[in-house]
Coordinates of C-alpha atoms in Angstrom, one line a residue:
X1 CA -21.2 -31.4 -83.0
X2 CA -24.3 -32.2 -85.0
X3 CA -26.9 -34.7 -83.8
X4 CA -30.7 -35.1 -84.1
X5 CA -32.4 -33.3 -81.2
X6 CA -35.8 -35.2 -81.3
X7 CA -36.9 -34.0 -78.0
X8 CA -37.2 -30.5 -79.4
X9 CA -39.1 -31.4 -82.6
X10 CA -42.8 -30.4 -83.1
X11 CA -45.2 -33.2 -81.9
X12 CA -47.7 -35.3 -83.8
X13 CA -50.6 -33.0 -82.9
X14 CA -51.3 -29.4 -83.7
X15 CA -53.6 -26.7 -82.2
X16 CA -53.9 -28.2 -78.9
X17 CA -55.8 -25.3 -77.5
X18 CA -58.7 -26.2 -79.9
X19 CA -59.0 -29.7 -78.5
X20 CA -61.6 -30.9 -76.0
X21 CA -60.3 -32.2 -72.6
X22 CA -61.2 -35.7 -73.7
X23 CA -59.1 -35.3 -76.9
X24 CA -56.2 -34.0 -75.0
X25 CA -56.3 -36.7 -72.4
X26 CA -56.6 -39.4 -75.1
X27 CA -53.8 -38.1 -77.2
X28 CA -51.4 -37.8 -74.3
X29 CA -52.2 -41.3 -73.3
X30 CA -51.5 -42.5 -76.9
X31 CA -48.1 -40.8 -76.8
X32 CA -47.4 -42.3 -73.3
X33 CA -48.0 -45.7 -74.7
X34 CA -44.9 -45.3 -76.9
X35 CA -42.6 -45.0 -73.9
X36 CA -42.4 -48.7 -72.7
X37 CA -41.6 -49.8 -76.3
X38 CA -38.7 -47.3 -76.4
X39 CA -37.4 -48.5 -73.0
X40 CA -37.5 -52.1 -74.2
X41 CA -35.3 -51.3 -77.2
X42 CA -32.7 -49.9 -74.7
X43 CA -32.6 -53.0 -72.4
X44 CA -29.2 -54.1 -73.7
X45 CA -27.8 -50.8 -72.8
X46 CA -29.5 -50.7 -69.4
X47 CA -28.2 -54.2 -68.6
X48 CA -24.6 -53.2 -69.2
X49 CA -24.9 -50.1 -67.0
X50 CA -26.8 -52.1 -64.3
X51 CA -24.2 -54.8 -64.3
X52 CA -21.3 -52.5 -63.6
X53 CA -23.3 -50.7 -60.9
X54 CA -24.0 -54.0 -59.1
X55 CA -20.4 -54.9 -59.3
X56 CA -19.3 -51.5 -57.9
X57 CA -21.8 -51.5 -55.0
X58 CA -20.9 -55.0 -54.0
X59 CA -17.3 -53.7 -53.8
X60 CA -18.3 -50.9 -51.5
X61 CA -19.1 -48.2 -54.1
X62 CA -21.9 -45.8 -54.4
X63 CA -24.2 -44.6 -57.2
X64 CA -24.6 -40.9 -58.1
X65 CA -27.3 -39.5 -60.2
X66 CA -26.5 -36.0 -61.8
X67 CA -29.2 -33.9 -63.5
X68 CA -30.9 -30.6 -63.9
X69 CA -34.6 -29.8 -63.9
X70 CA -37.0 -32.7 -64.3
X71 CA -34.0 -35.0 -64.8
X72 CA -32.4 -34.0 -61.6
X73 CA -35.6 -34.3 -59.6
X74 CA -36.2 -37.8 -60.9
X75 CA -32.7 -38.8 -59.9
X76 CA -33.3 -37.4 -56.4
X77 CA -36.7 -39.2 -56.2
X78 CA -35.2 -42.6 -57.1
X79 CA -32.3 -42.1 -54.6
X80 CA -34.5 -41.0 -51.8
X81 CA -36.8 -44.0 -52.1
X82 CA -34.0 -46.6 -51.7
X83 CA -33.3 -46.4 -47.9
X84 CA -37.0 -46.7 -46.8
X85 CA -37.8 -49.4 -49.4
X86 CA -34.8 -51.6 -49.0
X87 CA -33.3 -50.6 -45.6
X88 CA -30.1 -49.2 -47.4
X89 CA -28.1 -46.6 -45.6
X90 CA -28.6 -43.0 -46.8
X91 CA -25.7 -41.9 -48.9
X92 CA -25.1 -45.1 -51.0
X93 CA -27.3 -43.7 -53.8
X94 CA -27.1 -40.0 -54.1
X95 CA -29.1 -37.6 -56.3
X96 CA -27.6 -34.3 -57.3
X97 CA -29.4 -31.4 -59.1
X98 CA -28.2 -28.3 -60.6
X99 CA -28.9 -25.4 -58.3
X100 CA -28.8 -27.6 -55.2
X101 CA -31.7 -28.4 -52.8
X102 CA -33.6 -25.2 -53.6
X103 CA -34.0 -26.3 -57.2
X104 CA -36.0 -29.5 -56.2
X105 CA -39.1 -27.3 -55.6
X106 CA -38.1 -23.9 -57.1
X107 CA -36.6 -24.2 -60.6
X108 CA -33.2 -22.5 -61.0
X109 CA -33.1 -23.0 -64.8
X110 CA -29.8 -21.2 -65.5
X111 CA -27.9 -23.4 -63.0
X112 CA -27.8 -26.1 -65.7
X113 CA -25.5 -24.0 -67.8
X114 CA -22.7 -24.1 -65.2
X115 CA -20.3 -26.8 -66.6
X116 CA -18.0 -26.7 -63.6
X117 CA -20.6 -27.1 -60.8
X118 CA -21.5 -30.7 -61.5
X119 CA -18.0 -31.9 -60.6
X120 CA -17.8 -29.6 -57.7
X121 CA -21.0 -31.0 -56.3
X122 CA -19.6 -34.5 -56.7
X123 CA -16.5 -33.6 -54.9
X124 CA -18.5 -32.6 -51.9
X125 CA -19.3 -36.2 -51.5
X126 CA -15.8 -37.4 -52.0
X127 CA -16.6 -39.2 -55.2
X128 CA -14.0 -41.8 -56.1
X129 CA -13.2 -44.7 -58.5
X130 CA -15.3 -47.1 -56.5
X131 CA -18.4 -45.3 -57.4
X132 CA -20.5 -44.9 -60.6
X133 CA -21.9 -41.5 -61.8
X134 CA -24.9 -41.5 -64.1
X135 CA -25.7 -38.2 -65.9
X136 CA -29.4 -37.8 -66.6
X137 CA -30.5 -35.4 -69.3
X138 CA -33.2 -35.8 -71.9
X139 CA -31.5 -33.4 -74.3
X140 CA -28.1 -34.9 -73.7
X141 CA -26.6 -31.4 -73.9
X142 CA -26.9 -30.1 -70.3
X143 CA -23.5 -28.5 -69.4
X144 CA -23.9 -29.2 -65.7
X145 CA -24.3 -32.9 -66.4
X146 CA -21.6 -33.0 -69.2
X147 CA -19.1 -31.3 -67.0
X148 CA -19.6 -33.8 -64.2
X149 CA -19.2 -36.8 -66.4
X150 CA -16.1 -35.4 -68.2
X151 CA -14.3 -34.8 -64.9
X152 CA -15.4 -38.1 -63.6
X153 CA -14.0 -39.9 -66.5
X154 CA -10.7 -38.1 -66.1
X155 CA -10.5 -39.5 -62.6
X156 CA -11.1 -43.1 -63.6
X157 CA -14.7 -43.1 -62.3
X158 CA -17.2 -45.3 -64.2
X159 CA -19.9 -43.1 -65.9
X160 CA -23.2 -43.9 -67.4
X161 CA -25.9 -41.6 -68.9
X162 CA -29.7 -41.5 -69.5
X163 CA -30.8 -39.5 -72.5
X164 CA -33.7 -39.3 -75.0
X165 CA -31.9 -38.2 -78.1
X166 CA -29.6 -40.3 -80.2
X167 CA -25.8 -39.6 -80.5
X168 CA -25.7 -36.8 -78.0
X169 CA -22.6 -35.2 -76.6
X170 CA -23.5 -36.7 -73.2
X171 CA -23.7 -40.2 -74.6
X172 CA -20.4 -39.9 -76.4
X173 CA -18.5 -39.3 -73.2
X174 CA -20.3 -41.8 -71.0
X175 CA -18.8 -45.3 -70.5
X176 CA -22.3 -46.8 -70.5
X177 CA -24.8 -44.7 -72.4
X178 CA -28.5 -45.4 -72.3
X179 CA -30.5 -43.8 -75.1
X180 CA -34.4 -44.1 -74.9
X181 CA -35.8 -42.4 -77.9
X182 CA -39.4 -41.6 -77.2
X183 CA -39.9 -39.2 -80.1
X184 CA -41.2 -35.5 -79.9
X185 CA -43.3 -34.5 -77.0
X186 CA -47.0 -33.7 -77.0
X187 CA -46.3 -30.2 -76.0
X188 CA -43.2 -29.3 -78.0
X189 CA -40.0 -29.6 -75.9
X190 CA -41.9 -30.5 -72.6
X191 CA -39.5 -33.2 -71.7
X192 CA -41.2 -33.7 -68.3
X193 CA -43.7 -35.8 -70.3
X194 CA -42.5 -38.8 -72.3
X195 CA -38.9 -38.3 -71.7
X196 CA -39.5 -37.9 -67.9
X197 CA -41.7 -41.0 -68.0
X198 CA -38.9 -42.9 -69.7
X199 CA -36.3 -41.7 -67.3
X200 CA -38.5 -42.8 -64.3
X201 CA -39.0 -46.2 -65.8
X202 CA -35.4 -46.7 -66.4
X203 CA -34.2 -45.5 -63.0
X204 CA -36.8 -47.8 -61.4
X205 CA -35.4 -50.8 -63.4
X206 CA -31.7 -49.9 -62.5
X207 CA -32.2 -49.4 -58.8
X208 CA -34.6 -52.4 -58.3
X209 CA -32.4 -54.7 -60.2
X210 CA -29.4 -53.7 -58.3
X211 CA -31.2 -54.1 -54.9
X212 CA -32.3 -57.6 -56.0
X213 CA -28.8 -58.4 -57.1
X214 CA -27.1 -57.3 -53.8
X215 CA -29.5 -59.4 -51.7
X216 CA -32.2 -56.9 -50.7
X217 CA -35.0 -59.1 -52.1
X218 CA -36.0 -62.7 -51.3
X219 CA -38.6 -64.4 -53.4
X220 CA -40.7 -61.3 -54.2
X221 CA -40.3 -59.7 -50.8
X222 CA -38.3 -56.7 -49.7
X223 CA -35.9 -57.6 -46.8
X224 CA -34.3 -55.2 -44.4
X225 CA -37.2 -52.8 -45.0
X226 CA -37.7 -50.3 -42.3
X227 CA -41.1 -50.6 -40.6
X228 CA -41.7 -47.0 -40.2
X229 CA -45.5 -46.7 -40.6
X230 CA -48.7 -48.8 -40.1
X231 CA -48.8 -49.9 -43.7
X232 CA -45.2 -51.3 -43.6
X233 CA -45.8 -52.8 -40.2
X234 CA -48.7 -54.7 -41.7
X235 CA -46.8 -55.7 -44.8
X236 CA -43.8 -56.9 -42.7
X237 CA -46.1 -59.0 -40.4
X238 CA -47.7 -60.7 -43.3
X239 CA -44.3 -61.6 -44.9

């Protein structure tokens, strides 16, 4: 299957080692400015995926993020922030990473090549057709993620994906693909940069919008927030 793997192309700058610190910082910033525009172009796709997630969660379903490396860590980050921010029970939004919990801090890079393990990890949480499974992979080719979505689809589970290349194998099997094309990275292939930034923005958009839609925000304020530290107690008192 042929497609354009933009995330692996050479970037717009050469001989980075010869640049000054100021030049490096400036050029990284210039590249980062491209990300919000790329996300904006994907809003119609993001809207479709967010709508079905909202409907499923209102019906008692859950949301799963499945990824490897940076993509997996970003999914776990978004999932872990929902309970303390919106007072949601743990286990309604779940992040899974290739290699398990150890891979959050210590990379287990070959774990992403196991096409069977993604579905096995989902089964440990009794995933079912009330849920939504989102595969996150900048390349759109990660076997761990593709395997998870393929098996989910066979079981009638709604699937989405978040990738940074057009026409990827992952997007082709997802019910609701989201493609945010940010272009080549400043350091060739380092998708923790623009691709990771794009993924973080989109995940924030999805989870925040879902929380608003299911009644966890009134006006501009978070409701049901757990007051677990001084900052939050102060914020809750002012509200």
